[in-house]
Short mmCIF file of C-alpha atoms in Angstrom, two decimals:
data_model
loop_
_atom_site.label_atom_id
_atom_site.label_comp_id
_atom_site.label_asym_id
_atom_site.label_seq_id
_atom_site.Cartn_x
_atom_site.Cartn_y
_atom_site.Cartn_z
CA UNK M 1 45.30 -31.44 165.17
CA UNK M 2 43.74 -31.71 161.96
CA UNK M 3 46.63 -31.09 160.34
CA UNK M 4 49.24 -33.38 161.89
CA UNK M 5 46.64 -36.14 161.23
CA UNK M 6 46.81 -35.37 157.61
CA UNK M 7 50.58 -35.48 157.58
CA UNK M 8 50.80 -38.72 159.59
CA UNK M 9 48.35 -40.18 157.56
CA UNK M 10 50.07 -38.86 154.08
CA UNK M 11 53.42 -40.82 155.99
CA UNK M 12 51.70 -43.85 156.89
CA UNK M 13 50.96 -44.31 152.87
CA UNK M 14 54.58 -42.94 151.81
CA UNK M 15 55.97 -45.54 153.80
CA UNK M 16 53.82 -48.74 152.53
CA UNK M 17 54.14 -47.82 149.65
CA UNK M 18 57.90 -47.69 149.77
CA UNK M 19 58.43 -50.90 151.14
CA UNK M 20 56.02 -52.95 149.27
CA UNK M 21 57.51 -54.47 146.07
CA UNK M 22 55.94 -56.28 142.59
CA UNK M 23 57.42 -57.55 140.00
CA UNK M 24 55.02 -55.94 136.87
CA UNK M 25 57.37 -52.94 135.33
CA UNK M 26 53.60 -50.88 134.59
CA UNK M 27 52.84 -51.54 138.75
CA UNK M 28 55.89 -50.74 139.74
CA UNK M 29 56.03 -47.09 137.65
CA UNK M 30 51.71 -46.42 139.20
CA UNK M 31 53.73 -47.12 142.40
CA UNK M 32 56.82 -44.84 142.40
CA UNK M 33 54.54 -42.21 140.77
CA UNK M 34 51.93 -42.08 143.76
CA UNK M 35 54.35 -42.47 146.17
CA UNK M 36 55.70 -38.74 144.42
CA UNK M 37 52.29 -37.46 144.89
CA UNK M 38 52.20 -38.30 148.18
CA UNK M 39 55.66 -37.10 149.04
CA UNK M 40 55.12 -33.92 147.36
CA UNK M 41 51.62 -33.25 149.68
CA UNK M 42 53.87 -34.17 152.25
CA UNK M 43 56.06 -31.20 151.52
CA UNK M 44 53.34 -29.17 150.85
CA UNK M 45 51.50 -29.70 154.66
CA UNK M 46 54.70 -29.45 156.06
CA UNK M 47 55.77 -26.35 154.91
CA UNK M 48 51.97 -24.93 155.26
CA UNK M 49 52.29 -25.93 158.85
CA UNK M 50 55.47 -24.12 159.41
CA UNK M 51 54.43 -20.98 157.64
CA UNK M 52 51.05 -21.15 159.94
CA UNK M 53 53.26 -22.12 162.95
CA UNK M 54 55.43 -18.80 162.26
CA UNK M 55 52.66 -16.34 161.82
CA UNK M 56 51.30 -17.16 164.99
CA UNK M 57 54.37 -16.71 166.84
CA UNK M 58 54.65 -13.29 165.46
CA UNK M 59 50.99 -12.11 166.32
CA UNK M 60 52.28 -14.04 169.77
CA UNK M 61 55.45 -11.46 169.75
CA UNK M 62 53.58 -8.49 168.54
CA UNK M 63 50.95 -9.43 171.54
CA UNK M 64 53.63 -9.47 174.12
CA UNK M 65 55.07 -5.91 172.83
CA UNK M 66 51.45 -4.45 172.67
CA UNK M 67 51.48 -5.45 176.17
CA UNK M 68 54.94 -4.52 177.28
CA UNK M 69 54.11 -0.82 175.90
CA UNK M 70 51.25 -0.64 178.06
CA UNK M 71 52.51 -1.61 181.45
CA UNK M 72 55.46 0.31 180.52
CA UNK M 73 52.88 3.47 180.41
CA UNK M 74 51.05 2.71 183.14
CA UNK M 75 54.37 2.36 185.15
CA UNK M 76 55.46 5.87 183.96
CA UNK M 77 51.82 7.33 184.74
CA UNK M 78 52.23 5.95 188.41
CA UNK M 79 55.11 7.45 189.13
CA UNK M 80 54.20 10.77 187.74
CA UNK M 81 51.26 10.78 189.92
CA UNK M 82 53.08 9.72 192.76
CA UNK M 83 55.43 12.64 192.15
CA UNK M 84 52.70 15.13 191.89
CA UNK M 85 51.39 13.94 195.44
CA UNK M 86 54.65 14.58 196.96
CA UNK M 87 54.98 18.07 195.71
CA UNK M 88 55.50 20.65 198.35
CA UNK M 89 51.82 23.01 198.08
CA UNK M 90 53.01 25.91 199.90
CA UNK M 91 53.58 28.83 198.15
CA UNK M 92 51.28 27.53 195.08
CA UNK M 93 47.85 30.13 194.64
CA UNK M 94 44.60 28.42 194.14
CA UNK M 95 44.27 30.90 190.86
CA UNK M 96 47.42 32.24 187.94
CA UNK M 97 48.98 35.36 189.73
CA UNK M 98 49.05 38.30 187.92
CA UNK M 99 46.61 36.95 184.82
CA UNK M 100 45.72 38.92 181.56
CA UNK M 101 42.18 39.14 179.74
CA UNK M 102 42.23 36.47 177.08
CA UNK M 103 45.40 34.09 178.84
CA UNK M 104 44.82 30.67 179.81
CA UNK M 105 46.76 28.86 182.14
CA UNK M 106 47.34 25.33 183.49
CA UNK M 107 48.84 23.57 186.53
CA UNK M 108 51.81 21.53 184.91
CA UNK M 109 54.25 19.88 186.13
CA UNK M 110 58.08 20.83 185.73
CA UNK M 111 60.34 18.02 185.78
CA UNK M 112 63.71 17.99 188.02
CA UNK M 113 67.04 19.08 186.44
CA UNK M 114 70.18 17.14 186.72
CA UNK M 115 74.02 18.12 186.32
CA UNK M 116 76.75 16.00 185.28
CA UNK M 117 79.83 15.87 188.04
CA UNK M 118 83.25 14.69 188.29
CA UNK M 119 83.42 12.95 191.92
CA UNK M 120 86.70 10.78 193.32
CA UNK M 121 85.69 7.26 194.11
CA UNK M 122 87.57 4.37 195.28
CA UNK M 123 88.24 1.87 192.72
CA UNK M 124 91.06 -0.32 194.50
CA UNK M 125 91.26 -0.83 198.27
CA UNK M 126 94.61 -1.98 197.73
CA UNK M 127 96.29 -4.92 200.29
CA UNK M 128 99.20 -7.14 200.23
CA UNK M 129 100.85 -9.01 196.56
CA UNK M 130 101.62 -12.51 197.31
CA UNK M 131 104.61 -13.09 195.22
CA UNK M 132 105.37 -17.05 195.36
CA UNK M 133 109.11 -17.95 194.94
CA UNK M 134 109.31 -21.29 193.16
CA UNK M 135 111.04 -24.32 194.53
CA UNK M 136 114.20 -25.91 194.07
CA UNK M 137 114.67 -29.27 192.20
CA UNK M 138 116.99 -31.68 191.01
CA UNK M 139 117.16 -35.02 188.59
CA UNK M 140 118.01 -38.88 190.24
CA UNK M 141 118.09 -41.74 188.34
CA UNK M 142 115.02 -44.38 189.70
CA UNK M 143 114.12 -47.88 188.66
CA UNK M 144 110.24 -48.38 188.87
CA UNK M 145 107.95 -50.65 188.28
CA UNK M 146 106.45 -50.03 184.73
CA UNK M 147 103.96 -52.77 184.69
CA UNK M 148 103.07 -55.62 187.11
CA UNK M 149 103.52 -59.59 186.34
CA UNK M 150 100.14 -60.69 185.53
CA UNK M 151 98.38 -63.08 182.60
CA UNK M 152 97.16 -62.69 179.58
CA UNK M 153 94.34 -64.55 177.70
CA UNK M 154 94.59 -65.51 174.02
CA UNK M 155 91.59 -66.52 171.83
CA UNK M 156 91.53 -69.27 169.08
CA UNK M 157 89.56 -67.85 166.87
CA UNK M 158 86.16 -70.15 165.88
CA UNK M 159 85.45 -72.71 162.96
CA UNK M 160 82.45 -71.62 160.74
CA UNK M 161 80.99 -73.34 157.36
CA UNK M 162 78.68 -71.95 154.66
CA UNK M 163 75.97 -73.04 153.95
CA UNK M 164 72.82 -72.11 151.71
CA UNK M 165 69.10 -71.34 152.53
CA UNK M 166 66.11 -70.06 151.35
CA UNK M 167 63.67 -67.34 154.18
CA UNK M 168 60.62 -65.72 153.64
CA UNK M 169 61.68 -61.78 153.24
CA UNK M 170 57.89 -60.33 153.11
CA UNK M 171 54.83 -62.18 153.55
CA UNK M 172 51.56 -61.82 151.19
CA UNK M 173 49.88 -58.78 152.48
CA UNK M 174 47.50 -55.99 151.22
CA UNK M 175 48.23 -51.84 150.83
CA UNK M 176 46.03 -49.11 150.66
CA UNK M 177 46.56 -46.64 147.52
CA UNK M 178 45.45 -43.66 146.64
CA UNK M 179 43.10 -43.22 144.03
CA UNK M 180 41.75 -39.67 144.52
CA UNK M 181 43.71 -37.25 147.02
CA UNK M 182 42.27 -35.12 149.54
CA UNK M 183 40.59 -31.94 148.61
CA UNK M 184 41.00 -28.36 150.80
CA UNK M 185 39.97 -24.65 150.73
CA UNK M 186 41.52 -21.44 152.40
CA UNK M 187 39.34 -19.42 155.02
CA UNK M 188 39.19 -16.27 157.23
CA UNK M 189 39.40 -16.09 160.68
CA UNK M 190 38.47 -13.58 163.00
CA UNK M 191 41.00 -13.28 166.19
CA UNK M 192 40.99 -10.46 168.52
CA UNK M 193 44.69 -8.86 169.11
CA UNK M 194 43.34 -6.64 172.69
CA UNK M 195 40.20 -6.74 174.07
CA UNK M 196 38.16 -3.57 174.18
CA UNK M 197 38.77 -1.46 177.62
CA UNK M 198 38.38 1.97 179.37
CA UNK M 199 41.02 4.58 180.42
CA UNK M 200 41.31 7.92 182.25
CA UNK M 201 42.17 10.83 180.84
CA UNK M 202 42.78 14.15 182.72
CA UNK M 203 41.73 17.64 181.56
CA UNK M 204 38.91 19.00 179.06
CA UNK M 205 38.77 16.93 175.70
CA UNK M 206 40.15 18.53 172.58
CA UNK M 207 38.49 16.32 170.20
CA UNK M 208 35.23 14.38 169.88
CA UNK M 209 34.27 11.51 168.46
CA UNK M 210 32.99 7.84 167.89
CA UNK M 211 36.20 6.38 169.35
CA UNK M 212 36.58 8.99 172.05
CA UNK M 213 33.22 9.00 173.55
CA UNK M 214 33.13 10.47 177.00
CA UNK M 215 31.53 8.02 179.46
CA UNK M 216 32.12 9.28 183.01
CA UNK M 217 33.76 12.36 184.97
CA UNK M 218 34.84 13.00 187.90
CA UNK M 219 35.57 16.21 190.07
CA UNK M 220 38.99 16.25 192.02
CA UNK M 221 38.36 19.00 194.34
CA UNK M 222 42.49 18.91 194.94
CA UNK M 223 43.10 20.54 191.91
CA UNK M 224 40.09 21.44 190.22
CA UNK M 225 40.68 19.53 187.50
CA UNK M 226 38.09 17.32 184.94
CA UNK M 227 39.05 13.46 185.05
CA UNK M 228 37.45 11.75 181.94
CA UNK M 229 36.74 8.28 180.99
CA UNK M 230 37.72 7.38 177.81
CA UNK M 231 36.13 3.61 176.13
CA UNK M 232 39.07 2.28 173.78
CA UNK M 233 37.51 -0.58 171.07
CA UNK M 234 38.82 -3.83 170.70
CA UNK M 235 41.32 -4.62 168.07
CA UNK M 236 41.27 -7.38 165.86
CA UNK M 237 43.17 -9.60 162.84
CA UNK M 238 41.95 -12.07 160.40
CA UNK M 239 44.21 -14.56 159.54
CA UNK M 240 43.87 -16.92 156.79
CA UNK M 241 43.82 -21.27 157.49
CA UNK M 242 43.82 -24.43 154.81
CA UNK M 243 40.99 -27.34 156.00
CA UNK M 244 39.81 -30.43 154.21
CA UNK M 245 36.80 -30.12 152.89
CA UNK M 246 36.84 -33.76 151.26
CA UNK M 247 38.96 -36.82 152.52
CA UNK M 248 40.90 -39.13 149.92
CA UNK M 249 39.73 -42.00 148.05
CA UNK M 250 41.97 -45.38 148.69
CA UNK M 251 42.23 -48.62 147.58
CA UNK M 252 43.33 -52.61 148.74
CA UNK M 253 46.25 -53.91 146.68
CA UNK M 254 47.15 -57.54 147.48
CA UNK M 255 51.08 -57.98 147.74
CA UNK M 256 52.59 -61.28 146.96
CA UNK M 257 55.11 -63.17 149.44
CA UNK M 258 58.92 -62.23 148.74
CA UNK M 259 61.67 -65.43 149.13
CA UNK M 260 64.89 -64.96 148.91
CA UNK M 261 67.98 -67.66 148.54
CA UNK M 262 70.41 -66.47 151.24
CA UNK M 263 74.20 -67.77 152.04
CA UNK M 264 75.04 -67.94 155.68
CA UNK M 265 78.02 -69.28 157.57
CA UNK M 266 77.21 -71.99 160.33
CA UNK M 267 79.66 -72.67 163.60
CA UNK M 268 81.40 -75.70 163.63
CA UNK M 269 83.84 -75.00 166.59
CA UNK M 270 83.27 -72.78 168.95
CA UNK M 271 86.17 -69.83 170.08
CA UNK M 272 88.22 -71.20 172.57
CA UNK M 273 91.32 -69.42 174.81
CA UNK M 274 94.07 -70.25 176.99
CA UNK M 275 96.06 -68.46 179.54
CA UNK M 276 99.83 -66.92 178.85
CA UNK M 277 102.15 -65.32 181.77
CA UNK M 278 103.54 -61.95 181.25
CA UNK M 279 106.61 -60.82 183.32
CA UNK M 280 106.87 -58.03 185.26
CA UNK M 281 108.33 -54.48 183.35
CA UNK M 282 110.71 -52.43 184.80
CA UNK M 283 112.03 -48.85 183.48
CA UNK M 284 115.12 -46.88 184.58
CA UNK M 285 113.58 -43.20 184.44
CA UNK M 286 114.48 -39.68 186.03
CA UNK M 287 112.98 -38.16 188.82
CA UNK M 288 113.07 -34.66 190.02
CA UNK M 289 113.27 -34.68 193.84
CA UNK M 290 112.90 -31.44 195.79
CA UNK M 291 115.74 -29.57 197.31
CA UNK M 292 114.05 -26.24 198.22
CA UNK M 293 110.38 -25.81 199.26
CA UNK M 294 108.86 -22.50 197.61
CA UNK M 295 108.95 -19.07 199.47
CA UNK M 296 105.56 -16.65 199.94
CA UNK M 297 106.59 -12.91 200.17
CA UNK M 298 103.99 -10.37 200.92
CA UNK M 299 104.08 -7.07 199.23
CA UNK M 300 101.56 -3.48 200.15
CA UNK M 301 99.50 -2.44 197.07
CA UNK M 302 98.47 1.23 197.79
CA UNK M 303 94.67 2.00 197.01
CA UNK M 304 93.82 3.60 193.24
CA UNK M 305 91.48 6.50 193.25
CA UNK M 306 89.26 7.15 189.79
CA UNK M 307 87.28 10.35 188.78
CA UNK M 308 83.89 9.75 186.95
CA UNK M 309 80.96 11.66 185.83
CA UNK M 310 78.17 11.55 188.14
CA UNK M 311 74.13 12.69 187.37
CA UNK M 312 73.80 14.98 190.47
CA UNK M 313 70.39 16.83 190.77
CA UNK M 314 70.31 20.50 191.13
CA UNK M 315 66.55 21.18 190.97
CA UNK M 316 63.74 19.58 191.96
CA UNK M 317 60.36 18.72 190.82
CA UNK M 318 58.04 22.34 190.90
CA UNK M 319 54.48 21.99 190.88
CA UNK M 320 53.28 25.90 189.14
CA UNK M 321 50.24 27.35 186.98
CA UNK M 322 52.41 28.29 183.71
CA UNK M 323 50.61 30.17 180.18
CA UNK M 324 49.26 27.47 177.81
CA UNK M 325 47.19 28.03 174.54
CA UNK M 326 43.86 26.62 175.33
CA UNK M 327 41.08 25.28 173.01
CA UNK M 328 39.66 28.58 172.04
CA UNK M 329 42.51 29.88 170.90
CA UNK M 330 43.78 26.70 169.21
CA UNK M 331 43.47 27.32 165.60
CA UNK M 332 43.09 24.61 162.72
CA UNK M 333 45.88 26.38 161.43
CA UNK M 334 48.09 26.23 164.52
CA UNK M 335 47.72 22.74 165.01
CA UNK M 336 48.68 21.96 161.31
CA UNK M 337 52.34 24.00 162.21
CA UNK M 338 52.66 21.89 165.40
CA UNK M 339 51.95 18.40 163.69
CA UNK M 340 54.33 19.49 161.05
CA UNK M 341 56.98 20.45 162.98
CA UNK M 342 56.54 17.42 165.13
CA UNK M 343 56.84 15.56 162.56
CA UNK M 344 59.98 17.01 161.20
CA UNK M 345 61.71 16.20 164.15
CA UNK M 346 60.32 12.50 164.59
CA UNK M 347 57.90 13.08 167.48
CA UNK M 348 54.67 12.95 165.75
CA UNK M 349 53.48 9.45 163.76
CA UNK M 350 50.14 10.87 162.89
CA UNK M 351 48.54 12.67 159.76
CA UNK M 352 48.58 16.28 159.44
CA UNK M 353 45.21 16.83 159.84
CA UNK M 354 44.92 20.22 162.03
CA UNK M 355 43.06 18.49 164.74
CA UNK M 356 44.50 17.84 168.01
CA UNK M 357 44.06 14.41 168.88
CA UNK M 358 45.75 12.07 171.35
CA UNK M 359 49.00 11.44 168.77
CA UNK M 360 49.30 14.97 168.44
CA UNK M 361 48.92 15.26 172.44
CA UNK M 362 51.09 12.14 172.78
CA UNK M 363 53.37 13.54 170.30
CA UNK M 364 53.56 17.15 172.75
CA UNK M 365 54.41 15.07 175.87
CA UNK M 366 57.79 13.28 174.21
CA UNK M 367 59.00 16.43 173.06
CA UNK M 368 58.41 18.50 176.56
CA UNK M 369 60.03 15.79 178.10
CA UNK M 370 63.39 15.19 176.14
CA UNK M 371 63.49 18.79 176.65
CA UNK M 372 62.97 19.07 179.87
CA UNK M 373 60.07 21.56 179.76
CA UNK M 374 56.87 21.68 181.91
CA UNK M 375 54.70 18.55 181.09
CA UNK M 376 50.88 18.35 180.90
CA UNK M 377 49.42 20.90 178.49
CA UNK M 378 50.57 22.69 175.47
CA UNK M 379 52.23 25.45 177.25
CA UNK M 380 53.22 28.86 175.51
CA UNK M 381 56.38 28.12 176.50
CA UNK M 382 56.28 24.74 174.36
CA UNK M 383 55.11 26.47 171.29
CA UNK M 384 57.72 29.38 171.59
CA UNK M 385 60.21 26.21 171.16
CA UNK M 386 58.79 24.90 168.51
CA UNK M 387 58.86 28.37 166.86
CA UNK M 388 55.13 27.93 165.91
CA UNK M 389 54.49 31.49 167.95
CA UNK M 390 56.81 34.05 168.53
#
C-alpha cells in the first residue's frame, strides 16, 4: 500500500509538472530536469515493485509444491496401510521360521507383480456408410429484381466563415515541486515457509537427535511393532523490503494564465437536403434449377479388431517376515557403501555421512520400490542388490 502511494504520488507530480508551462528559459530547464528525477524514481518503484511482486509469487509456487509433495505422501502412506490391512494373515507365524543366532528379521511388505499382455479389443463396432449421391442441375436464364424503386436524399453541403478570437488556454494556478526527494532503506523480514508439526514414524529409530526427538510411542499389539512420534521444526525465509524512512520536501510555484489567439470557422448557412427518385434495377442472371433430387445409399462397415498391451497382474501383495540387517549390525562403514551407491544411481540427495538418517531411509524406499523388492526395512535382500554384501 505504501508503495503504490509513493508511485501515485511520484505521478501526480510527473504530470503537473508536465503540463504546466513558463516562459523563463532557466525555469523551464529546473522544470524538465525534476520532472527526469521524478520519472526516473518512477521507474525505479516500478520496477522494485515488480521484482517484489515476482519473488512472492515464487515463495507462493514453491509453497504450493511443498504442499503438493506432502499430500502426495500422505496419499501414498494411506494406501499402503490400507493394503497392509487387507492382507490375507493365514499362513503368516507370529515369529521368523527357521531363524539363525545373530539374524534379524522384519515384517515387510512385498509389492504385487504385473505382466504386460497382448489382448484383442474392439476398436470399431462397424454399421452402415451413408454415401450421398449429389443432385442434378441445370442453368435458365431469369430476370430479377436487383434493387427496388425508392429515394434518395442529397445534402447541400453548409456555409461557414472564419473568424478570429482570443480563449484562455490555462488559468493562473500554483504546482508543487520537489525540492528534496524521498529518502528509503532496505530491511529483513522474517516469514515462515511451513509451520512446525508432528509425524509418525513406524519401527525403532536409527538415529537421534535435536530434530528427531522422540515424543510419544505407541504399542500395536497387531504386529508388535514400535509407532514413534516424530516433532518436525518450522521452516522459515527472510526476504528483503525497501520503506521510506523520510518523506519529500515540496514547494508552491505560482503559474501564470496562458491566452492564446485562435482562428475558427463560424456557420453562416446551415446543411440543407432534398429528395431525388431512383428507379427500380433489374438484372438478367442465370439460375440453376433442380432436375434430380440427391440419392442416400447405405453401405455395411464390418467391425475392426486391435491388439494392445495390457498391465495384467500375476501376483499379489504378500505380507512375510524376510532377513534385514538391523541396527547392531549396521556398520558406519556399511552405511557409507549404501549412501554411495545410492547416490550413484540418483536415489540418495543426502551427504555421505555413514549415518542412517531419514534421506538415507527415504533414499532405501525409492529404490525397493522401482525394483519391486520388499518395502519397509533394509532387507538383506536389498543390500545383496546393491552389491554392498555378498
Amino acid at each position: 500500500m505504501k508503495m503504490n502511494k509513493k508511485i501515485l504520488f511520484s505521478s501526480v507530480i510527473t504530470t503537473l509538472l508536465f503540463m504546466s508551462g513558463c516562459a523563463d528559459k532557466t525555469t523551464n530547464m529546473d522544470i524538465t530536469k525534476k520532472y527526469n528525477e521524478c520519472n526516473t524514481q518512477l521507474k525505479e518503484c516500478q520496477t522494485n515493485l515488480q521484482n517484489k511482486n515476482d519473488e512472492i509469487a515464487k515463495l507462493q509456487n514453491e509453497l504450493n509444491l511443498e504442499k503438493q509433495k506432502v499430500a502426495s505422501t500422505k496419499n501414498e502412506l494411506n494406501q499402503c496401510k490400507a493394503e497392509v490391512l487387507r492382507l490375507p494373515r493365514t499362513g503368516l507365524t507370529l515369529l521368523p521360521p527357521q531363524a539363525k543366532p545373530g539374524e534379524c528379521f522384519a515384517r515387510v511388505v512385498i509389492p504385487p507383480k504385473y505382466e504386460y499382455q497382448k489382448v484383442k479389443v474392439l476398436v470399431d463396432e462397424g454399421g452402415e456408410r451413408v454415401v450421398t449421391i449429389p443432385p442434378k442441375y441445370r442453368w435458365v436464364t431469369k430476370k430479377v429484381l436487383v434493387r427496388e424503386a425508392g429515394e434518395k436524399l442529397i445534402t447541400i453541403p453548409p456555409v461557414y466563415k472564419t473568424v478570429t478570437e482570443k480563449v484562455l488556454v490555462s488559468p493562473e494556478t500554483e504546482k508543487e515541486v520537489v525540492v528534496k526527494p524521498a529518502k528509503y532503506k532496505w530491511v529483513t523480514e522474517k516469514v515462515m515457509v511451513e509451520p512446525a508439526h508432528t509425524v509418525w514414524k513406524r519401527g525403532a529409530s536409527l538415529y537421534e537427535g535435536k530434530n528427531n526427538q522422540i515424543l510419544d510411542k505407541k504399542f500395536n499389539p497387531e504386529t508388535g511393532e514400535i509407532m514413534c512420534l516424530v516433532e518436525v521444526p518450522a521452516k522459515y525465509k527472510y526476504i528483503k523490503k525497501r520503506i521510506m524512512v523520510e518523506p519529500p520536501v515540496v514547494k508552491k510555484v505560482k503559474v501564470p494564465a496562458v491566452y492564446k489567439t485562435i482562428t475558427k470557422r463560424v456557420l453562416v448557412k446551415p446543411a440543407q437536403t432534398k429528395v431525388v427518385k431512383i428507379p427500380a434495377v433489374y438484372k438478367t442472371i442465370k439460375v440453376r434449377e433442380l432436375v434430380e433430387p440427391a440419392k442416400v445409399v447405405r453401405e455395411p462397415i464390418p467391425p475392426k479388431y486391435a491388439y494392445i498391451t495390457k498391465r495384467v497382474k500375476v501376483r499379489d501383495i504378500e505380507y512375510k517376515w524376510m532377513p534385514i540387517i538391523c541396527k547392531t549390525n549396521l556398520t558406519p562403514g556399511l552405511v557409507k557403501k549404501l549412501q554411495t551407491k545410492l547416490k550413484k544411481l540418483g536415489y540418495y540427495k543426502g551427504p555421505i555421512d555413514s549415518i542412517y538418517g531419514p534421506k538415507t531411509q527415504k533414499a532405501v524406499n525409492e529404490y525397493q520400490k522401482d525394483k519391486g523388492l520388499a518395502q519397509g526395512a533394509l532387507t538383506i535382500e536389498t543390500a545383496k542388490s546393491l552389491n554392498i554384501i555378498k
